[in-house]
PDB file of C-alpha atoms in Angstrom:
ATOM      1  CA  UNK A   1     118.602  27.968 -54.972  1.00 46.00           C
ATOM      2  CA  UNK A   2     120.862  24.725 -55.528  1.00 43.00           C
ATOM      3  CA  UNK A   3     121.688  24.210 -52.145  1.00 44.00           C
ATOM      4  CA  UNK A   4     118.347  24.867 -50.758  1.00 44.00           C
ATOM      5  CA  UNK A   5     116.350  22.257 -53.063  1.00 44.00           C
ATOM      6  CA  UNK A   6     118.741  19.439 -52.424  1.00 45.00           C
ATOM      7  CA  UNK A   7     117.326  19.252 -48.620  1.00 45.00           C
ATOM      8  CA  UNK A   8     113.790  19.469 -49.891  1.00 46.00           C
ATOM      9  CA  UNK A   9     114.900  16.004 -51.986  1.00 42.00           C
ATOM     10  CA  UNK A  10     116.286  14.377 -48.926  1.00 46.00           C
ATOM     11  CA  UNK A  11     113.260  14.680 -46.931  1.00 50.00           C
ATOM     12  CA  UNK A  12     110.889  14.125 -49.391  1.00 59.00           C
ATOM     13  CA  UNK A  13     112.453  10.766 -50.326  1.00 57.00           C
ATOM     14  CA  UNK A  14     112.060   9.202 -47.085  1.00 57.00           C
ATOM     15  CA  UNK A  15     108.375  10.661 -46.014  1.00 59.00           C
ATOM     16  CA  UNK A  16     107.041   9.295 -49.432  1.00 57.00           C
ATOM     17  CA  UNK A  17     109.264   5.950 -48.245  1.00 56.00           C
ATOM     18  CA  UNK A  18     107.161   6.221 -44.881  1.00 57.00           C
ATOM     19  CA  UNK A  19     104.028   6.549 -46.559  1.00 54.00           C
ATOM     20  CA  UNK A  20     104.044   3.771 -48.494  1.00 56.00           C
ATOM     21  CA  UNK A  21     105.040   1.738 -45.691  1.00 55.00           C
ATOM     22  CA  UNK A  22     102.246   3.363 -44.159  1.00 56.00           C
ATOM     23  CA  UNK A  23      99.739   2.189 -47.215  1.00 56.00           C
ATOM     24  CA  UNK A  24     100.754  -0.993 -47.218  1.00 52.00           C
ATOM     25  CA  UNK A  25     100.232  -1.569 -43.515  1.00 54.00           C
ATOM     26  CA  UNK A  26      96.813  -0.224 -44.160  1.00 56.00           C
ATOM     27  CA  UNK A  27      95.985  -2.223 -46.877  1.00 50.00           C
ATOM     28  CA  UNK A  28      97.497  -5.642 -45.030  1.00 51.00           C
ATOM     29  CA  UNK A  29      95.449  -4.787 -41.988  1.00 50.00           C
ATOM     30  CA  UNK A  30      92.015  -4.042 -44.214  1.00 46.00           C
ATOM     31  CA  UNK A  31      92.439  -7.280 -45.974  1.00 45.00           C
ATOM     32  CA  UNK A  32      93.000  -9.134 -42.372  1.00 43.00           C
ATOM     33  CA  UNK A  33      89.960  -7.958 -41.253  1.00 44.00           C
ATOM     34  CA  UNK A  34      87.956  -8.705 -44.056  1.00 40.00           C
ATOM     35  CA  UNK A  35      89.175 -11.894 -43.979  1.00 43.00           C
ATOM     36  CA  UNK A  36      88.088 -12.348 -39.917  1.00 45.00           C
ATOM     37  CA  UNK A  37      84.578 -10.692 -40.520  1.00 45.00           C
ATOM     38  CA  UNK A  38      83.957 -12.595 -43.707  1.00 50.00           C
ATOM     39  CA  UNK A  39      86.398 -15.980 -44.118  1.00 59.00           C
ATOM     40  CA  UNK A  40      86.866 -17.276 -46.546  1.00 74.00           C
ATOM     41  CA  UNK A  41      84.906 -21.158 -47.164  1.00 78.00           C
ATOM     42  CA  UNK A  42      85.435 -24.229 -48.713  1.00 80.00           C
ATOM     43  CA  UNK A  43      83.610 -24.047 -52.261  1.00 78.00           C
ATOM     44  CA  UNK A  44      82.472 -28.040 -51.855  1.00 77.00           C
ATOM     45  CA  UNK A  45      81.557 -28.419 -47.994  1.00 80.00           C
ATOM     46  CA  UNK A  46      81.054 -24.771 -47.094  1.00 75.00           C
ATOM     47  CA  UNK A  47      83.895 -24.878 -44.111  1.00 81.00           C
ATOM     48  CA  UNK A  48      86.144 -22.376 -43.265  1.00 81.00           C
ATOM     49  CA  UNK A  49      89.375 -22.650 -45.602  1.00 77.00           C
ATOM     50  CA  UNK A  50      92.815 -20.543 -45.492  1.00 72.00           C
ATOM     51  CA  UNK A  51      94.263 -20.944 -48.814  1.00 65.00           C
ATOM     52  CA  UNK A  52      92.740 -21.870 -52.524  1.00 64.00           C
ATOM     53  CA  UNK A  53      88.848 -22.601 -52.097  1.00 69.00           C
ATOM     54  CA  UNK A  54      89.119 -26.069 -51.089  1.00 80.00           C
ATOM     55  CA  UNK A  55      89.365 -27.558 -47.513  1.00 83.00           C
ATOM     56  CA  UNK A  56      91.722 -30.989 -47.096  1.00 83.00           C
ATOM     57  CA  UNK A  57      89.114 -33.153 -46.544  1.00 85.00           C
ATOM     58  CA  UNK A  58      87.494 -32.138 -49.902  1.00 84.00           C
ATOM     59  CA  UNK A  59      91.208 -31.661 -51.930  1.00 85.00           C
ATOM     60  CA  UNK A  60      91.722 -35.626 -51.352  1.00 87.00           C
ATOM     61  CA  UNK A  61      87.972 -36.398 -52.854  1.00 88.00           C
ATOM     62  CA  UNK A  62      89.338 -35.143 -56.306  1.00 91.00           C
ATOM     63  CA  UNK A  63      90.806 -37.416 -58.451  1.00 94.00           C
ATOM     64  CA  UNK A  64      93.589 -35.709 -59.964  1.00 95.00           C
ATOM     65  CA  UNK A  65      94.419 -37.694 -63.459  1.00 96.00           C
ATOM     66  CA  UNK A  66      98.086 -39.133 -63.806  1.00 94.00           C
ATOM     67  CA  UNK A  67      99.624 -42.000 -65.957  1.00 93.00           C
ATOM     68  CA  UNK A  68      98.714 -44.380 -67.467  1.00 95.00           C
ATOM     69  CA  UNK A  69      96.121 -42.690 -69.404  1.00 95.00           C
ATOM     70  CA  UNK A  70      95.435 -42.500 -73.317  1.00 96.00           C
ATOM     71  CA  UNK A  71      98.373 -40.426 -75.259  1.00 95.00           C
ATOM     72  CA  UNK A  72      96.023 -39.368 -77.529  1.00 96.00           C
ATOM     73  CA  UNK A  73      92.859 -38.426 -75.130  1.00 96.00           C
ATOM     74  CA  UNK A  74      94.442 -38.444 -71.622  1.00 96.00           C
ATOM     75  CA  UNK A  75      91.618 -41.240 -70.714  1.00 95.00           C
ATOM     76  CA  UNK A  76      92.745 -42.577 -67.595  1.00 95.00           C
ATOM     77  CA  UNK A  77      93.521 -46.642 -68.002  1.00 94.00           C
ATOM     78  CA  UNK A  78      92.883 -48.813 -64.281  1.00 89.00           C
ATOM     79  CA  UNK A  79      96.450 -50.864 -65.422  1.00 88.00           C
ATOM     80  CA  UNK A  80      99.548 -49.691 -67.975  1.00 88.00           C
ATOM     81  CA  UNK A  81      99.003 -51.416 -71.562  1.00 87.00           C
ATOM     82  CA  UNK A  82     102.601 -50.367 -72.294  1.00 83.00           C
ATOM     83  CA  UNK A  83     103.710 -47.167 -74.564  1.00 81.00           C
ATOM     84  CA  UNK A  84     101.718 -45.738 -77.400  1.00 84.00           C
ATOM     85  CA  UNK A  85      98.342 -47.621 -76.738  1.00 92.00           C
ATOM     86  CA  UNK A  86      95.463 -46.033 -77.408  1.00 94.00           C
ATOM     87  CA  UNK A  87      91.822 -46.433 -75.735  1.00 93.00           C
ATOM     88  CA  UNK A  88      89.100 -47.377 -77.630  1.00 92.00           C
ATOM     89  CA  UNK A  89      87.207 -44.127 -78.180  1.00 92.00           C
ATOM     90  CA  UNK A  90      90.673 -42.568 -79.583  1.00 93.00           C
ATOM     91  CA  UNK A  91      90.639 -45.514 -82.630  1.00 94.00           C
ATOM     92  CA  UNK A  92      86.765 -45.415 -82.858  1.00 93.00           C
ATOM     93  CA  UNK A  93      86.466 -41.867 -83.107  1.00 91.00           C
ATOM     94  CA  UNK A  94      89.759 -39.355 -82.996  1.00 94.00           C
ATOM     95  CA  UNK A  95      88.611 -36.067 -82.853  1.00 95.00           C
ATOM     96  CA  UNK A  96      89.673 -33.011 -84.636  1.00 96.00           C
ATOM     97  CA  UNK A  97      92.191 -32.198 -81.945  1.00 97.00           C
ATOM     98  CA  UNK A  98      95.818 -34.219 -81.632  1.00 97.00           C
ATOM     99  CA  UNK A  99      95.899 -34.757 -77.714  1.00 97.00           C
ATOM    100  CA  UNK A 100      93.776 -34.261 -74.774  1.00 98.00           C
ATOM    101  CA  UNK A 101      94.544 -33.725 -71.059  1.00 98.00           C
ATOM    102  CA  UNK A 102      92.905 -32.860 -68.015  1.00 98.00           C
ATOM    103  CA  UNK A 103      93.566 -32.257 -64.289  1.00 97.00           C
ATOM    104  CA  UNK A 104      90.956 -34.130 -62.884  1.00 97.00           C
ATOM    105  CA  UNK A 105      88.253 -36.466 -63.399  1.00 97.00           C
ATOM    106  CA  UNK A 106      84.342 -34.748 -63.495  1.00 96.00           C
ATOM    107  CA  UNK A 107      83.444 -35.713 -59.750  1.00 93.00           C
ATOM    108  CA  UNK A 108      81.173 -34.058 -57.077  1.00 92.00           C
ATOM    109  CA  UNK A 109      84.002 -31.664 -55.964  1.00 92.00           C
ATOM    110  CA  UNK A 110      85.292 -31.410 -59.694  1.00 94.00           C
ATOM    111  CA  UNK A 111      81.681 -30.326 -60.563  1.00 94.00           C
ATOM    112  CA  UNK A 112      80.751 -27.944 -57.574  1.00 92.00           C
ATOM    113  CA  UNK A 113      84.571 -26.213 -58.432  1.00 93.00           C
ATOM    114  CA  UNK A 114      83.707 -25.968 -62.294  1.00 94.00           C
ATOM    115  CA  UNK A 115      79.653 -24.113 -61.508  1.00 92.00           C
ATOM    116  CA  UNK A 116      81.293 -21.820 -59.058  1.00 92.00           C
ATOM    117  CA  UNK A 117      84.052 -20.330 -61.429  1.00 92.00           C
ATOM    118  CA  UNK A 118      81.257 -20.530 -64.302  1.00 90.00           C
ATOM    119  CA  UNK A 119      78.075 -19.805 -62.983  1.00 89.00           C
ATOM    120  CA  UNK A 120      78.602 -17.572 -59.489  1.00 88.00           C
ATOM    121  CA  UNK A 121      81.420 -15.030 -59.959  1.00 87.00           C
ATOM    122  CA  UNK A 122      84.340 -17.456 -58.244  1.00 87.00           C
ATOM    123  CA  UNK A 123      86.758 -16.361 -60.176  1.00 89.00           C
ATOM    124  CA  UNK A 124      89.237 -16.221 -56.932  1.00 87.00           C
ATOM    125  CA  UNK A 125      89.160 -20.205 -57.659  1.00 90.00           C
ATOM    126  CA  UNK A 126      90.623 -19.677 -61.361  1.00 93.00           C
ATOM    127  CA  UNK A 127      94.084 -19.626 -60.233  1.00 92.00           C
ATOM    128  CA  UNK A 128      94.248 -22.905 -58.655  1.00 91.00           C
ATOM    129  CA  UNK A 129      92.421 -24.486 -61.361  1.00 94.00           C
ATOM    130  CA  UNK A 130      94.770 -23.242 -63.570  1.00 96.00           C
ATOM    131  CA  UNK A 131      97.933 -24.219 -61.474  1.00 94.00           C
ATOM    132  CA  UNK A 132      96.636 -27.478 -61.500  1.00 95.00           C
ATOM    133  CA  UNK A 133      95.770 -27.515 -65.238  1.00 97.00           C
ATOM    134  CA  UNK A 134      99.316 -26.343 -66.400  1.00 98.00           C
ATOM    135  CA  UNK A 135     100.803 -29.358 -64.085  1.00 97.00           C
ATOM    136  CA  UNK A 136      98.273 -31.681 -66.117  1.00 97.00           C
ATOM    137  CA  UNK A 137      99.401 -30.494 -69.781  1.00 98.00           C
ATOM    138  CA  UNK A 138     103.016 -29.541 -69.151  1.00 97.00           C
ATOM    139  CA  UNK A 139     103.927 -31.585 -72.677  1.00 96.00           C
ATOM    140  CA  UNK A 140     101.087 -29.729 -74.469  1.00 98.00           C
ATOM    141  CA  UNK A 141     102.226 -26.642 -73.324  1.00 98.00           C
ATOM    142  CA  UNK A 142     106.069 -27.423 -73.713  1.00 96.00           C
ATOM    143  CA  UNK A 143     105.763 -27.039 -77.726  1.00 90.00           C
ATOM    144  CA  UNK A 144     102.970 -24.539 -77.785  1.00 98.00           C
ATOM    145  CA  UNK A 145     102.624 -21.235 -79.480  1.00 98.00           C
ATOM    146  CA  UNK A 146      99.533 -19.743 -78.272  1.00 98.00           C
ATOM    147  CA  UNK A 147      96.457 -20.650 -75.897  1.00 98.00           C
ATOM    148  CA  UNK A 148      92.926 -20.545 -77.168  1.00 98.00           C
ATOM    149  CA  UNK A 149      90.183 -20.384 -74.720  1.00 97.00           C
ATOM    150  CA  UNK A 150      86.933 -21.560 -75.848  1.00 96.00           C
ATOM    151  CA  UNK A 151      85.327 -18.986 -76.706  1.00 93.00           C
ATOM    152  CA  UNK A 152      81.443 -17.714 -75.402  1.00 88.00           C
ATOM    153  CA  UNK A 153      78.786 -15.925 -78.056  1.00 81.00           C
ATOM    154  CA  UNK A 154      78.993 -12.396 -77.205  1.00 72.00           C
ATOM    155  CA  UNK A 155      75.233 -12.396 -75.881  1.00 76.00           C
ATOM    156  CA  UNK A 156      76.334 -14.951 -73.159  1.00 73.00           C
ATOM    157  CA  UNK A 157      79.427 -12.941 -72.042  1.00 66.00           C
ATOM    158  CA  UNK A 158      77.525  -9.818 -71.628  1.00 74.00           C
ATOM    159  CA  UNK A 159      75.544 -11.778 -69.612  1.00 76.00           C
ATOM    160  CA  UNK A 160      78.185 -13.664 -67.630  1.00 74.00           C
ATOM    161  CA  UNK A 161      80.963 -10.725 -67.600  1.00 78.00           C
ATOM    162  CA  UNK A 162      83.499 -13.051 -68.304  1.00 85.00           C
ATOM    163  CA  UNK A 163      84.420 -16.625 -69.565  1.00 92.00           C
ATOM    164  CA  UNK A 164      85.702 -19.096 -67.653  1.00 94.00           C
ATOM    165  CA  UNK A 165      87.866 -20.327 -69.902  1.00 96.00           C
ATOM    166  CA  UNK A 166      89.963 -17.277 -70.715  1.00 96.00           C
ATOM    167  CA  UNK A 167      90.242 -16.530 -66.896  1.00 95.00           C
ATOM    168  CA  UNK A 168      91.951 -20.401 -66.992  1.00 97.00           C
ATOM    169  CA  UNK A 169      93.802 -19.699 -69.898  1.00 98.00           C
ATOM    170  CA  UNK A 170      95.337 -16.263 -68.270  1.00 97.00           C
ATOM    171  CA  UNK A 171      96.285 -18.394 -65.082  1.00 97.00           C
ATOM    172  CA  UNK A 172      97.705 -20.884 -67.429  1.00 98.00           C
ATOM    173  CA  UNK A 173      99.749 -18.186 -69.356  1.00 98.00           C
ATOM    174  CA  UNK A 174     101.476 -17.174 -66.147  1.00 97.00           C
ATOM    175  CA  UNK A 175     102.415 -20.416 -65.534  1.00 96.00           C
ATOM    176  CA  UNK A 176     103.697 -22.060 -68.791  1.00 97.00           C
ATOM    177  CA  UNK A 177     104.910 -18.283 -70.279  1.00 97.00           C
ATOM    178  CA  UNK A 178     102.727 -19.238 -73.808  1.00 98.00           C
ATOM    179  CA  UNK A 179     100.520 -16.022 -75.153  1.00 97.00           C
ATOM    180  CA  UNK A 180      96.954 -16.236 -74.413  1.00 98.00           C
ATOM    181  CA  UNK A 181      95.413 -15.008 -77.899  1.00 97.00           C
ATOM    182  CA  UNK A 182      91.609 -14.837 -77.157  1.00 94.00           C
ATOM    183  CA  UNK A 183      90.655 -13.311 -80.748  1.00 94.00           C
ATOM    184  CA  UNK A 184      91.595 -15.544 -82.992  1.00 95.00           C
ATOM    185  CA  UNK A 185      88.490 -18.122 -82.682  1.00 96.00           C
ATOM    186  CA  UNK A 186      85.082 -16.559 -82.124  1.00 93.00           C
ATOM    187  CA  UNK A 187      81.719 -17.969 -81.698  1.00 87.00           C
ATOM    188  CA  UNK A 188      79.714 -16.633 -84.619  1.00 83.00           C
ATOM    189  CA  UNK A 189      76.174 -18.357 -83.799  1.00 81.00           C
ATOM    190  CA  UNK A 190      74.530 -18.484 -80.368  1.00 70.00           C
ATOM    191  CA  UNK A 191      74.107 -22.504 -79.034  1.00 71.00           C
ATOM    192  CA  UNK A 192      72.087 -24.223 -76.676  1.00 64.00           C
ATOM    193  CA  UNK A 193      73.298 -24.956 -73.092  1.00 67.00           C
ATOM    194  CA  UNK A 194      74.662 -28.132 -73.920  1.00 67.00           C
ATOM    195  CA  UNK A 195      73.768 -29.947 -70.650  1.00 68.00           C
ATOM    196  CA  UNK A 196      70.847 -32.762 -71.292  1.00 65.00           C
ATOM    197  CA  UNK A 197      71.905 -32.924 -74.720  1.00 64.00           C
ATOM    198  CA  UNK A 198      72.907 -36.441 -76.195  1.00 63.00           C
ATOM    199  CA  UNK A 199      76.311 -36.911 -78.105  1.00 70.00           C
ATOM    200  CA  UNK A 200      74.347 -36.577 -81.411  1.00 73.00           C
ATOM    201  CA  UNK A 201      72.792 -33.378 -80.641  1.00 70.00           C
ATOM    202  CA  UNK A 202      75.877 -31.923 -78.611  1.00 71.00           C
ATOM    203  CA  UNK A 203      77.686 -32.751 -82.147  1.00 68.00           C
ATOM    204  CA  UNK A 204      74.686 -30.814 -83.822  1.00 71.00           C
ATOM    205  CA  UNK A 205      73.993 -28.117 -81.700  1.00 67.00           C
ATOM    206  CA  UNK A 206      77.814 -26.684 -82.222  1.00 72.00           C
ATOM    207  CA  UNK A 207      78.224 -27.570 -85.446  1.00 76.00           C
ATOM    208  CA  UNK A 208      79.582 -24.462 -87.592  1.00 77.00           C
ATOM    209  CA  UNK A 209      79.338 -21.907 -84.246  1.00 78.00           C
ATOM    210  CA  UNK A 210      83.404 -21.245 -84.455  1.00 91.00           C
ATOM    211  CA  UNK A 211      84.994 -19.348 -86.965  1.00 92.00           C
ATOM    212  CA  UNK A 212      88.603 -18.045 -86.758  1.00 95.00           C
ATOM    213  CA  UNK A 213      88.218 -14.345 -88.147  1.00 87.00           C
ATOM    214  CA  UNK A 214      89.553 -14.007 -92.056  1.00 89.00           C
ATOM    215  CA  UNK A 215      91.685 -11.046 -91.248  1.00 92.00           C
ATOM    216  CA  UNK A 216      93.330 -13.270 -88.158  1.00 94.00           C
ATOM    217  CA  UNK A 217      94.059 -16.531 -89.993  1.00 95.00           C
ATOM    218  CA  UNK A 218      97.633 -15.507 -90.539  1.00 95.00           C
ATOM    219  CA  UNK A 219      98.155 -15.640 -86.879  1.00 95.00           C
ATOM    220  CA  UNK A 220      96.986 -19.189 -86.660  1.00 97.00           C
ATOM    221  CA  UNK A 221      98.787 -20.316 -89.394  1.00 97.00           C
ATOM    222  CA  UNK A 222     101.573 -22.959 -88.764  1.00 97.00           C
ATOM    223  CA  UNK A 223     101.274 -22.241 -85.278  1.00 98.00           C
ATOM    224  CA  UNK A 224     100.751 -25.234 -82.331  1.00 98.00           C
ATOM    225  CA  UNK A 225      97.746 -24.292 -80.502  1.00 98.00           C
ATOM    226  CA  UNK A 226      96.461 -25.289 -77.034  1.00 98.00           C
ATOM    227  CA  UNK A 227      92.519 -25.376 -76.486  1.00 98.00           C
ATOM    228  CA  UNK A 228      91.459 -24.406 -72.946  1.00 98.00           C
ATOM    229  CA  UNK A 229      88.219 -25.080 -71.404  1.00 97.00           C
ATOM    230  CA  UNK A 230      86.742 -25.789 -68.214  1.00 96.00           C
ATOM    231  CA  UNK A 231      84.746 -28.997 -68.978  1.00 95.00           C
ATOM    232  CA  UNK A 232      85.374 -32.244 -71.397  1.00 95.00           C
ATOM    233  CA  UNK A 233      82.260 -33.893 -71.647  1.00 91.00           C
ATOM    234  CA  UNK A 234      81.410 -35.495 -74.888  1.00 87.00           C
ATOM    235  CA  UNK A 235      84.049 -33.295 -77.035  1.00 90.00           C
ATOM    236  CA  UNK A 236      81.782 -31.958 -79.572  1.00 90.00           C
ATOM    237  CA  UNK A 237      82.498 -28.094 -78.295  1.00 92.00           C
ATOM    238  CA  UNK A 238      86.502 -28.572 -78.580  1.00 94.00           C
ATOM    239  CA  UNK A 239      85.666 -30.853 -81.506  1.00 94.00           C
ATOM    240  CA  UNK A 240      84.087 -27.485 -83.420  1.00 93.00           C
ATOM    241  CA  UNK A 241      86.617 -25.455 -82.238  1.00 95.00           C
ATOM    242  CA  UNK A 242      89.692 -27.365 -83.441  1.00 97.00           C
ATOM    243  CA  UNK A 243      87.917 -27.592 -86.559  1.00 95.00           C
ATOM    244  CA  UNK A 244      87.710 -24.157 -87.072  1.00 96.00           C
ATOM    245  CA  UNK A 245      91.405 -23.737 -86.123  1.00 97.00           C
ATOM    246  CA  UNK A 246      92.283 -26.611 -88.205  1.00 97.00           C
ATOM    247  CA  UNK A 247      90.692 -24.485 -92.031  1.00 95.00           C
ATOM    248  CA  UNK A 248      92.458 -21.294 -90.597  1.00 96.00           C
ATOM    249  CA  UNK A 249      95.863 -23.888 -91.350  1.00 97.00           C
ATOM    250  CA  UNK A 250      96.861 -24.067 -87.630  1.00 98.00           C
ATOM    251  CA  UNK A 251      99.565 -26.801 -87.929  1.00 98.00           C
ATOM    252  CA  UNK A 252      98.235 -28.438 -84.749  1.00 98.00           C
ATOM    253  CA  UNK A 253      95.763 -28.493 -81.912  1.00 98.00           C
ATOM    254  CA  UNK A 254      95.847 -30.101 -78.607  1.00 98.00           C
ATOM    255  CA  UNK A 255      93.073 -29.604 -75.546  1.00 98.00           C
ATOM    256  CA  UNK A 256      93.809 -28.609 -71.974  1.00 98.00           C
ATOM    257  CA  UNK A 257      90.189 -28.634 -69.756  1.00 98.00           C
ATOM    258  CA  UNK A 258      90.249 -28.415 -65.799  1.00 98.00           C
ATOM    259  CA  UNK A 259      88.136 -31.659 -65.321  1.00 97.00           C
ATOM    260  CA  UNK A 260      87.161 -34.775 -67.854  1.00 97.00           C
ATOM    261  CA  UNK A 261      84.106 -36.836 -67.362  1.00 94.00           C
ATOM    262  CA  UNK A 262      85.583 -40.236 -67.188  1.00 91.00           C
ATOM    263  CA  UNK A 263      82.971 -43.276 -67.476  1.00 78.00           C
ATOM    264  CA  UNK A 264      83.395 -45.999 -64.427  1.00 63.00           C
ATOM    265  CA  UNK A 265      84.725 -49.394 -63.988  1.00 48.00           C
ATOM    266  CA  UNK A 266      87.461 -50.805 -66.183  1.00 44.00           C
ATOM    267  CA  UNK A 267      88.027 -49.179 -69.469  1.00 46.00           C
ATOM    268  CA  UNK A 268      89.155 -52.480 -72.014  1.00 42.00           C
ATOM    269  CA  UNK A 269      91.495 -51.203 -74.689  1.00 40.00           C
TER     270      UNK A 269
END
């Protein structure tokens, strides 16, 4: 009975060898002609694009954010004050969280990127973001113990199916090795959209929606925690949530968002 099961092993071994070959061939070919019948287009211009949802006449119309900027809220500066200064709005009015940083400034490209991952089901564009995020906040992320994403009310994720920011955060994971730990922070109370709103009712309209859950708050404590989020506009979202992280004890909290909205002309300091 020995001898005659050990041939049965041999060939068996390489015809399920052949037939994964066979599967994976399959699956390349279906996937090529997908790609032919339906190609794949530029999120900003609407051109055919091989690669990450953004042609290269519409990758050089972002403005990717590099030094000198703010240490404290990655603001970009137009010259280098030297080490250590800080912008205007980050001695006026520091927020909740230590540092900011972002991978690009809130342009045309920046903002048709951001409603396409958030608002039509282009997630496939989450992993670039996120590439490009992690290059943006490599010192946040260096002494990190966990990433946050912002998170949505549970009404507006049923609706959505997902959040953009944990999709970022997962990309962001990959890359940087840190734990994504989506349920520590929720959003207890349902907001307004906070588009239209001024910086006095942005401030109001989140104010108390984050909680960090009471049987959770050991997991926060004394650890280094990085925000993520797609969008920095006024800061009164990451504001709330850093707050919330903050009572739970978390020893620190910094902010990692895709794109910044950066006010033009030269920024005095």
């Amino acid at each position: 009975m020995e001898a005659e099961s050990a041939p049965s092993r041999s060939i068996s071994a390489p015809l399920r060898a052949a037939w994964m070959a066979g599967r994976d061939a399959l699956s390349r070919a279906a996937r090529l002609a997908l790609d032919i019948a339906l190609p794949t287009l530029c999120v900003s211009c609407r051109e055919p694009v091989d690669g990450e949802g953004v042609c290269a006449a519409c990758w050089v119309k972002l403005s990717f954010i590099a030094p000198p900027y703010c240490p404290r809220l990655g603001i970009p500066f137009v010259y280098d004050p030297g080490p250590d200064m800080l912008s205007m709005e980050a001695i006026a009015s520091p927020p909740a969280y230590q540092r900011a940083r972002a991978a690009v400034r809130y342009d045309d490209v920046a903002r048709t990127l951001v409603h396409a991952l958030k608002y039509q089901d282009r997630t496939d564009l989450a992993p670039a973001m996120g590439r490009w995020m992690a290059r943006a906040g490599v010192e946040l992320l260096a002494g990190a113990d966990m990433l946050v994403p912002v998170p949505l009310h549970w009404r507006r994720a049923w609706r959505r199916r997902y959040n953009q920011s944990g999709a970022l955060a997962r990309v962001i994971a990959r890359q940087s090795g840190v734990k994504v730990r989506s349920e520590v922070l929720r959003r207890v109370r349902a907001t307004e959209q906070q588009i239209g709103l001024s910086r006095a009712q942005r401030a109001t309209n989140v104010q108390g929606a984050f909680q960090v859950s009471a049987d959770l708050q050991a997991e926060v404590q004394g650890r280094r925690i990085v925000l993520i989020d797609d969008v920095l506009t006024s800061g009164a979202t990451a504001d709330a949530c850093a707050r919330a992280l903050l009572r739970a004890k978390a020893a620190q909290v910094d902010l990692l968002v895709f794109a910044r909205v950066v006010e033009s002309g030269p920024r005095p300091i």
